[in-house]
Tab-separated table of C-alpha atoms and ligand atoms in Angstrom:
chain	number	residue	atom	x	y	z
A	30	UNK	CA	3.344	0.785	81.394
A	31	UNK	CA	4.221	4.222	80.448
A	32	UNK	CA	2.333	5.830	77.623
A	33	UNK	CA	4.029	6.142	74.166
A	34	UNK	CA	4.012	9.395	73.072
A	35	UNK	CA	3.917	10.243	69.128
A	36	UNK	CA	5.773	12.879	67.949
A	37	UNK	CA	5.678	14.014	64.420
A	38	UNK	CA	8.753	15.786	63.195
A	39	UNK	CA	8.792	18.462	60.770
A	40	UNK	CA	12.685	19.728	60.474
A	41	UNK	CA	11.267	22.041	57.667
A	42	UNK	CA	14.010	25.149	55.623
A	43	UNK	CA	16.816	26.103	55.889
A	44	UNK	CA	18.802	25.290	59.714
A	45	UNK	CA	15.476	23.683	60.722
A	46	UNK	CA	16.465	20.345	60.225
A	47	UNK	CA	20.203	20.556	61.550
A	48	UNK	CA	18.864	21.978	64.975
A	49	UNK	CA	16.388	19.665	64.919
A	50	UNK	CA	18.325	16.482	64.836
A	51	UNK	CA	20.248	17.901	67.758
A	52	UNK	CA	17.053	17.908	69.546
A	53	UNK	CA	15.857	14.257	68.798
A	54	UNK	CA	19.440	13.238	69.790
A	55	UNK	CA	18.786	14.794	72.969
A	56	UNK	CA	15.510	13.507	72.864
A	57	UNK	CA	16.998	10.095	72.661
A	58	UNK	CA	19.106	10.490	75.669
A	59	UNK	CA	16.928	11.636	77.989
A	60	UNK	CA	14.328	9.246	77.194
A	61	UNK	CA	16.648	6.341	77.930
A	62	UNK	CA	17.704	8.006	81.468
A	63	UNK	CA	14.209	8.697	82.175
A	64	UNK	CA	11.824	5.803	80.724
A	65	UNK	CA	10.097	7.980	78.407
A	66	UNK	CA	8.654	5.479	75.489
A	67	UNK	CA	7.741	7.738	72.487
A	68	UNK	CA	8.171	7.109	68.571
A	69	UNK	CA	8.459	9.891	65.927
A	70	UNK	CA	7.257	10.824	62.140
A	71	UNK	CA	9.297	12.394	60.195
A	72	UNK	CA	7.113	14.830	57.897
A	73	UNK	CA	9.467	16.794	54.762
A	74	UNK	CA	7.075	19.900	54.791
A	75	UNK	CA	8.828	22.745	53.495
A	76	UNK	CA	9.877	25.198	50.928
A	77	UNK	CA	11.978	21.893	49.000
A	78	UNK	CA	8.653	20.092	48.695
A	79	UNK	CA	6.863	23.066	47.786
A	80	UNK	CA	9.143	23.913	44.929
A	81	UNK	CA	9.235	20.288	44.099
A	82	UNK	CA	4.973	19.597	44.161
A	83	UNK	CA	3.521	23.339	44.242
A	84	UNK	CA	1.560	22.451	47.704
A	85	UNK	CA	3.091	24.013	51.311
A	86	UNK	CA	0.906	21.434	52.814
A	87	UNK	CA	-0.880	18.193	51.389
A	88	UNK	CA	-4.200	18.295	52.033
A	89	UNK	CA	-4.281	14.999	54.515
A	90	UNK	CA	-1.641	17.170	56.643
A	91	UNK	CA	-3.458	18.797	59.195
A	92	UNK	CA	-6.011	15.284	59.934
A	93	UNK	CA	-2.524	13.148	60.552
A	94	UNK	CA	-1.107	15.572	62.917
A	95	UNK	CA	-4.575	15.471	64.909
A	96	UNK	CA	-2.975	12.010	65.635
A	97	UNK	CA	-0.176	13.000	67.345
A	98	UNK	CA	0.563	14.221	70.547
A	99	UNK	CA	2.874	16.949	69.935
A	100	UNK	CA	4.930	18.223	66.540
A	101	UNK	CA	8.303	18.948	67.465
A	102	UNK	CA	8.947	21.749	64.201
A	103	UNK	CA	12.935	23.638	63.342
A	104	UNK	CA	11.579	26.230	60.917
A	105	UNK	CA	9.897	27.535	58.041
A	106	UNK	CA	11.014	29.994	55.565
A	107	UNK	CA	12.795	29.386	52.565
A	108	UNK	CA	14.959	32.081	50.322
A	109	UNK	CA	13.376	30.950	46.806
A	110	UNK	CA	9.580	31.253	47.487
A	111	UNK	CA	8.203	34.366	47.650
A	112	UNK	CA	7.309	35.466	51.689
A	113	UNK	CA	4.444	34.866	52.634
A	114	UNK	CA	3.776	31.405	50.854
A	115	UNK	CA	5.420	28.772	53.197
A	116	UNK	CA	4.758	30.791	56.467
A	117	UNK	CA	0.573	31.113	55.716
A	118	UNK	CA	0.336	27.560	54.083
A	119	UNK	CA	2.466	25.903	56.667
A	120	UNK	CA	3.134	27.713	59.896
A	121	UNK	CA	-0.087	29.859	60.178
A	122	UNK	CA	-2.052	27.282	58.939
A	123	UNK	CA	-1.279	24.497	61.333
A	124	UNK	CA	-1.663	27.443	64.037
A	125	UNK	CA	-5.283	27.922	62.571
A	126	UNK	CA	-6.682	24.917	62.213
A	127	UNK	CA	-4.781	22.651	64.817
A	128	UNK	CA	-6.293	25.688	67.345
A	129	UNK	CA	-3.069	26.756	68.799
A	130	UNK	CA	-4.307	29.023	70.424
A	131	UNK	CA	-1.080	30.295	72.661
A	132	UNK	CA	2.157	31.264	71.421
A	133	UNK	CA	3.994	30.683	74.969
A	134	UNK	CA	7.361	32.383	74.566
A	135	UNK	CA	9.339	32.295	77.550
A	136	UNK	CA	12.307	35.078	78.124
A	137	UNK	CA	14.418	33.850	80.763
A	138	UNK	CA	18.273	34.852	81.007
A	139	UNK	CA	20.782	31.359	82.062
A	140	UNK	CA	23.728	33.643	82.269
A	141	UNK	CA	24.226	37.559	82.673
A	142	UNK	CA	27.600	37.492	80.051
A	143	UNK	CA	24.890	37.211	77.147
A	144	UNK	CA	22.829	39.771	77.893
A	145	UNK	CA	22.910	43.299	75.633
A	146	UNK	CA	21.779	45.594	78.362
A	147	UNK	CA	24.613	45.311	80.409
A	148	UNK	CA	24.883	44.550	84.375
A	149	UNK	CA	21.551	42.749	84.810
A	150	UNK	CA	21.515	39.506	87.052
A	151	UNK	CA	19.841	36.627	85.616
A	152	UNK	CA	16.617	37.234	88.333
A	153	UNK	CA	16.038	40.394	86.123
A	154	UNK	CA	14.936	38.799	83.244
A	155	UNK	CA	13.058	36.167	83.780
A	156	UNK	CA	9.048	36.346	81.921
A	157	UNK	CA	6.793	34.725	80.167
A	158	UNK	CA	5.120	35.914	76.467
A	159	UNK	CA	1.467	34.457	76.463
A	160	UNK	CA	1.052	35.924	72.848
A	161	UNK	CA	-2.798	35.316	71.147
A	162	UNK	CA	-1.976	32.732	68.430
A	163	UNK	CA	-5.236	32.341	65.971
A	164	UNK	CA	-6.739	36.050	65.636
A	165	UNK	CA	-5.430	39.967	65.304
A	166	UNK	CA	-3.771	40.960	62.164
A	167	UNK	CA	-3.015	37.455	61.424
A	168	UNK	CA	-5.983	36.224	59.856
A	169	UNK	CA	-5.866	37.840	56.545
A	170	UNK	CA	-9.305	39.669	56.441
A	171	UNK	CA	-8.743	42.568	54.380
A	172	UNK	CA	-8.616	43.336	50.929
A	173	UNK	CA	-7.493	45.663	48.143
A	174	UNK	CA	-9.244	48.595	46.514
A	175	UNK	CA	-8.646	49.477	42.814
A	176	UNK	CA	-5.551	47.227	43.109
A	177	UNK	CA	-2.235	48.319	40.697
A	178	UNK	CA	-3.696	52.217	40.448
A	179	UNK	CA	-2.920	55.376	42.121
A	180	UNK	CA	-5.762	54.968	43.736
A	181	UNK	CA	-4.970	51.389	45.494
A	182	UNK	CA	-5.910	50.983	49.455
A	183	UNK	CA	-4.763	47.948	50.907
A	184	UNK	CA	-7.436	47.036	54.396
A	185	UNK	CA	-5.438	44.557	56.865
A	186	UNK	CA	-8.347	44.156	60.236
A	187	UNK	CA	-7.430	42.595	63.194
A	188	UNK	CA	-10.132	39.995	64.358
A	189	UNK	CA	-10.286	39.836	68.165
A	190	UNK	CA	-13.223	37.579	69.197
A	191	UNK	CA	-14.352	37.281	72.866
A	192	UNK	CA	-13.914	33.966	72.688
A	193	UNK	CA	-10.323	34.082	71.311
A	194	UNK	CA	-9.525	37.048	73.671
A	195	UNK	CA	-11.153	35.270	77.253
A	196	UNK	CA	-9.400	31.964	76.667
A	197	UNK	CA	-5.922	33.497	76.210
A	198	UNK	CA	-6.115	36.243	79.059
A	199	UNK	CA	-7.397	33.458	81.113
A	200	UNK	CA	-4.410	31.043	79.891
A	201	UNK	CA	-2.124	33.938	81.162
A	202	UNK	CA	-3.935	34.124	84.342
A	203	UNK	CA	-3.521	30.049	85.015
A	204	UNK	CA	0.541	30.651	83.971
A	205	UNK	CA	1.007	33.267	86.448
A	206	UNK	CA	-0.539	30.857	89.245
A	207	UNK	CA	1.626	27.796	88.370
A	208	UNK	CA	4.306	29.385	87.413
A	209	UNK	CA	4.449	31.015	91.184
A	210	UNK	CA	6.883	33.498	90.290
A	211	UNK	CA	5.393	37.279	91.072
A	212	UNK	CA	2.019	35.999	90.220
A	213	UNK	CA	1.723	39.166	87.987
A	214	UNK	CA	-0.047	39.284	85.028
A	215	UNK	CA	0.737	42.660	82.435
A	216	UNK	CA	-1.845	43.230	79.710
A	217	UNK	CA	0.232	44.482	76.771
A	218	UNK	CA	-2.273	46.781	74.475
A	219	UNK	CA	-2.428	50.007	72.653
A	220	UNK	CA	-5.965	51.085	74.562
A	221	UNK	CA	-4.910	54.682	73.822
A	222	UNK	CA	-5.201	54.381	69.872
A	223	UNK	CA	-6.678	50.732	69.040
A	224	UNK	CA	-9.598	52.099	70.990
A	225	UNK	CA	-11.740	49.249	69.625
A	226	UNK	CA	-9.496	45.946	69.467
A	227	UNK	CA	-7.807	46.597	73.506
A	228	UNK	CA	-11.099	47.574	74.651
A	229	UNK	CA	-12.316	44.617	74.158
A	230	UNK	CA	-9.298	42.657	75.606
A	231	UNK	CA	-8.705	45.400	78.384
A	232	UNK	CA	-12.598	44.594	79.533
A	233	UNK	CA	-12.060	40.861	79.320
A	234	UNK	CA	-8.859	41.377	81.108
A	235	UNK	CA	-10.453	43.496	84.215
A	236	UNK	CA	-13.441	40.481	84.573
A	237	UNK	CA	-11.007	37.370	84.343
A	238	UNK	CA	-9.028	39.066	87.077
A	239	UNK	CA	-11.419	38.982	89.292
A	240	UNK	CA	-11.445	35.162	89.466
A	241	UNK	CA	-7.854	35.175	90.713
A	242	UNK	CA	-7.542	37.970	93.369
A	243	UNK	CA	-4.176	36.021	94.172
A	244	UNK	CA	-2.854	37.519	90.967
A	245	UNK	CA	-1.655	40.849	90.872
A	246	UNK	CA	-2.274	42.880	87.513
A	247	UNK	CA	-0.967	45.407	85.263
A	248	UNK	CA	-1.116	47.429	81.905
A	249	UNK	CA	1.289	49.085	79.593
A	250	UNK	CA	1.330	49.898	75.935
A	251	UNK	CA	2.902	48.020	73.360
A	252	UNK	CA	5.914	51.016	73.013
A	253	UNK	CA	6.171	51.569	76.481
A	254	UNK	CA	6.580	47.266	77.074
A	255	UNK	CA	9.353	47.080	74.701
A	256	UNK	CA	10.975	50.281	76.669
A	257	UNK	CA	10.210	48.492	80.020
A	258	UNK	CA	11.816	45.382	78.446
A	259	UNK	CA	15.023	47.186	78.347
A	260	UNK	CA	15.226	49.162	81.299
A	261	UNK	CA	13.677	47.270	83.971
A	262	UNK	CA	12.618	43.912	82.685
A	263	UNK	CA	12.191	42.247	85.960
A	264	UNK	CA	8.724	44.271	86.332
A	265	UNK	CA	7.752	41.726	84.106
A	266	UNK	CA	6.146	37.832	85.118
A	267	UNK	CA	3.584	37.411	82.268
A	268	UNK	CA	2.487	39.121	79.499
A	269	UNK	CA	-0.470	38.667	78.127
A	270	UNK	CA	-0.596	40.294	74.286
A	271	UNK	CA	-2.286	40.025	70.974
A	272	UNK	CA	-1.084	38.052	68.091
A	273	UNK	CA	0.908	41.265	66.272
A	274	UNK	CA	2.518	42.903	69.419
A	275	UNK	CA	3.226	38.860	71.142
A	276	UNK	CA	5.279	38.464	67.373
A	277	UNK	CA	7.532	41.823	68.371
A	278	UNK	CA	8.080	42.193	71.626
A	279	UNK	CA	8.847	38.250	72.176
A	280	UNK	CA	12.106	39.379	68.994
A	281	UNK	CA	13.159	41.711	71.779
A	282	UNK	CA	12.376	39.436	74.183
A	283	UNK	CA	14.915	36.836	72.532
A	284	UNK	CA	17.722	39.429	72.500
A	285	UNK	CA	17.216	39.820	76.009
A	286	UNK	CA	17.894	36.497	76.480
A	287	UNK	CA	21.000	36.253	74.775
A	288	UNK	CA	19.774	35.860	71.068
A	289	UNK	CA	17.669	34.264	68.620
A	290	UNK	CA	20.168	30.897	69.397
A	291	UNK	CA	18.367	30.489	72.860
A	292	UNK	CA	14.772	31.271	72.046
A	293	UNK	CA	11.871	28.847	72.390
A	294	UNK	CA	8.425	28.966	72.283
A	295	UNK	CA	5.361	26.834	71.861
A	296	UNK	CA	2.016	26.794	69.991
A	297	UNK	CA	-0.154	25.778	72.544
A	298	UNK	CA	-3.465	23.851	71.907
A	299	UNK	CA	-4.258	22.907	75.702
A	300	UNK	CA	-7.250	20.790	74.469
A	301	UNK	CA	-5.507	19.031	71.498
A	302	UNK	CA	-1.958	19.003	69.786
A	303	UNK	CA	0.681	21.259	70.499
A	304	UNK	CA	3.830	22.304	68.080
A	305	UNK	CA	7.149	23.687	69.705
A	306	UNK	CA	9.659	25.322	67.366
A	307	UNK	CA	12.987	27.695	68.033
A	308	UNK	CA	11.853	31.474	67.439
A	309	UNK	CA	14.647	32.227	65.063
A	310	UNK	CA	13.474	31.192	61.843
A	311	UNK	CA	15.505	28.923	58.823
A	312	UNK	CA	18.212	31.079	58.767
A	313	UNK	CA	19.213	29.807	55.310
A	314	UNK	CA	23.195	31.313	55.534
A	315	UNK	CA	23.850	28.820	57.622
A	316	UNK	CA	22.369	25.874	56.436
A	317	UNK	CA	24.610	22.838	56.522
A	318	UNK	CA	27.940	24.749	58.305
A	319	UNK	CA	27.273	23.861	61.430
A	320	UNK	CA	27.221	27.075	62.953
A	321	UNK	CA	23.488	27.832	63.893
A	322	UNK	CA	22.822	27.987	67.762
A	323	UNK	CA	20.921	24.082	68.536
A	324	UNK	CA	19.578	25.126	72.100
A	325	UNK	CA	16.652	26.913	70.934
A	326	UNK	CA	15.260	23.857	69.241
A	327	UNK	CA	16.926	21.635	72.486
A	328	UNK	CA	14.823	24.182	74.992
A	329	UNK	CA	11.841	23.956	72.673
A	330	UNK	CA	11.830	20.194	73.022
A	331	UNK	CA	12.332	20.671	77.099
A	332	UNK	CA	8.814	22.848	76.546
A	333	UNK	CA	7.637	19.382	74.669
A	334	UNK	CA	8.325	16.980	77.231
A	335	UNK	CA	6.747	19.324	79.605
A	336	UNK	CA	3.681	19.494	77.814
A	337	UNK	CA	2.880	15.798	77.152
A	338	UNK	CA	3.801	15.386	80.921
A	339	UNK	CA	7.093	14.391	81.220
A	340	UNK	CA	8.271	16.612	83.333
A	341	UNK	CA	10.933	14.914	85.235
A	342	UNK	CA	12.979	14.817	81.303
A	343	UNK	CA	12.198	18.657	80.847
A	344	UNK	CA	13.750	19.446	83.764
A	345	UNK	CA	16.702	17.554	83.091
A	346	UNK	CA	17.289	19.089	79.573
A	347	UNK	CA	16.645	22.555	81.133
A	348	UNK	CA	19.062	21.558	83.405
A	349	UNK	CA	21.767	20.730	80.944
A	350	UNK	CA	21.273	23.659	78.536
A	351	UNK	CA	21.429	25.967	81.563
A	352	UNK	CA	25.388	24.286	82.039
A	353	UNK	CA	26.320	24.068	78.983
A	354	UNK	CA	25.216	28.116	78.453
A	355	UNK	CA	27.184	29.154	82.000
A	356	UNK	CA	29.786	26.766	81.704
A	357	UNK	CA	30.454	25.971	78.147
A	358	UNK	CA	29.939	28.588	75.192
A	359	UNK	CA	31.620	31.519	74.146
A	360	UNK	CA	28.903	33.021	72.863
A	361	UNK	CA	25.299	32.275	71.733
A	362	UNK	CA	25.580	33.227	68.254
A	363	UNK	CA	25.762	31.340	65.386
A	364	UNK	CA	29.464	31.075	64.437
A	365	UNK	CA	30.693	31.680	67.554
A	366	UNK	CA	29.794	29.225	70.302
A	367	UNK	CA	33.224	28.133	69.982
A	368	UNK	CA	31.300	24.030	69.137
A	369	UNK	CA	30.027	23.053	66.190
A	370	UNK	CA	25.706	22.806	66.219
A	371	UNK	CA	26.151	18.788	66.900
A	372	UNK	CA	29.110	19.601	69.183
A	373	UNK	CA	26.579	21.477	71.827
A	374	UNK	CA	23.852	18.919	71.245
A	375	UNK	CA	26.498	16.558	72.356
A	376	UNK	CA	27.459	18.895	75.569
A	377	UNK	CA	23.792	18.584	76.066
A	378	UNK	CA	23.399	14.891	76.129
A	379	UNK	CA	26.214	14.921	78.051
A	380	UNK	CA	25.231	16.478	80.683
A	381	UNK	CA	21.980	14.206	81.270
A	382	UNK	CA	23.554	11.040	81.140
A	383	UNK	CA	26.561	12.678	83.644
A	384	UNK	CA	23.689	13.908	85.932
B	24	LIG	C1	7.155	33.822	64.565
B	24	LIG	C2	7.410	34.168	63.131
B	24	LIG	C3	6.116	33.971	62.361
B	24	LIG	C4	5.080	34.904	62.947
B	24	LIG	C5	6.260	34.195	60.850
B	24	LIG	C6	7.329	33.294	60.247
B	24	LIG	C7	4.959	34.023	60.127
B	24	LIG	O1	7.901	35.462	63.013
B	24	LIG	O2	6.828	32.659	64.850
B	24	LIG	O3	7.279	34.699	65.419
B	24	LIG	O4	4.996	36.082	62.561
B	24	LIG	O5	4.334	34.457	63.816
B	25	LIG	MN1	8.236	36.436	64.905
């Protein structure tokens, strides 16, 4: 018999649990067509149980969701606690210590009418983000000096281990190979300022290559990427960046795509449990309209299903986003899809079980 797969649920602030419930519906559908057995937990952490208990996350949080085999997340972020709370107790946090150590942001365009920069056939965009997930600027380390005076200096450092540097460049080798595309591999740095930090990865880069001589490599800057993103953004297979630069360019990287409404990504522990979420954030205007964009968090389940092996359903949601996007929508924005948010999750689920 086929495994059951767990699946804890966290809909989270905000549009986060509207876009999620389009995903488990979808979820449900293709698990029928395709004999996927799985069971889900829902889990209410949030900026609503913060405000209600003064905890982002309960202590026993992080041991439970060892359990699982993959938390399925719509976003965190809400308007009444102060930044910074909700996304280090809850988002970074599970990042930390569940050892996610990948962001895995893919930019791929389904239909040319969505994209910004005018003119470009879907082949042109078409890359993956393997962004460093547990390190850089995101750790905290820092401090203040003579805090509140004239004097004040505020220290952010970005940590960039060997350890945490090897395993991702080597992650974005191993993508490059599967994926089969270019088999290119661009190290996105700043080696020409952050003279200590990209040393380090541009060194680990340059010896990892040599283990895949099939692989073809490549550097650019962190400015000059996001320029390259716009003006010829089929140079690009997979880039391989820090935890900082991954968080920016893969914001231009959505546009690209057609908007924060079709933007996925995953938190990748390869060894243990992964957590795929919509880029876009809570986006707490729309809560509860039924407006907000479901196919991020319907493409971010598709990068579920792949990772807990069931790739035969992945493909089939792919599949019927990709329609629904070319044949369906007006546009990918929230407002103006021209459906309601449970309107395209049904187009989706539609399109599997019509498949
Ligand atoms: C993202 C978000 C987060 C990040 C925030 C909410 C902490 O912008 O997932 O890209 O910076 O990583
Ligand atoms: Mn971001």
């Amino acid at each position: 018999m086929a495994k059951k797969h767990k699946i804890a649920v966290v809909g989270g602030d905000g549009t986060g649990p509207e876009v999620v419930r389009e995903g488990l519906k979808v979820l449900e559908a293709v698990a029928g067509k395709y004999g996927v057995d799985y069971e889900t937990v829902e889990y209410d952490f949030g900026g609503d149980r913060y405000l209600r208990t003064g905890e982002a996350l309960p202590d026993s949080a992080v041991g439970e969701l060892k359990g699982f085999d993959a938390i399925y997340l719509g976003a965190i972020g809400h308007p009444d606690v102060k930044p910074g709370i909700l996304e280090q107790g809850i988002l970074l946090r599970l990042r930390f210590e569940l050892d996610q150590y990948i962001n895995l942001r893919p930019v791929v365009l389904y239909d040319k009418k969505y994209c910004p920069l005018g003119l470009r056939e879907e082949q042109n965009v078409n890359f993956t983000v393997v962004r460093e997930n547990t390190e850089g600027l995101y750790c905290g380390a820092g401090g203040f000096l003579r805090k509140g005076t004239k004097d004040e200096v505020a220290i952010q450092e970005s940590i960039n281990s060997y350890k945490g540097v090897e395993r991702c460049i080597r992650y974005a080798f191993e993508c490059a190979k599967k994926l089969n595309r270019q088999k290119k591999v661009t190290l996105c740095g700043k080696t020409n300022v952050l003279t200590y930090a990209f040393s380090l990865w541009q060194r680990v880069f340059d010896q990892v290559a040599k283990e895949y001589p099939e692989v073809k490599t490549d550097y650019a800057h962190v400015d000059a990427t996001c320029m390259w993103m716009v003006k010829n953004p089929e140079w690009f297979d997979v880039i391989v960046t820090d935890n900082m630069f991954g968080d920016i360019i893969t914001d231009l990287g959505a546009m690209i795509q057609g908007g924060m409404g079709i933007a996925a990504g995953g938190n990748i522990n390869p060894q243990g449990v992964s957590m795929f979420e919509p880029i876009g954030g809570s986006a707490p205007k729309y809560t509860g309209q039924e407006k907000i964009n479901p196919l991020a968090a319907i493409s971010a389940l598709a990068m579920l299903l792949n990772q807990i092996g069931e790739v035969e359903a992945a493909q089939a949601v792919d599949n019927s986003v990709i329609k629904v996007v070319r044949e369906k929508l007006n546009s990918l924005g929230a407002g103006r899809m021209g459906y309601s948010t449970s309107e395209v999750g049904d187009l989706v689920v539609k399109g599997i079980i019509n498949n």
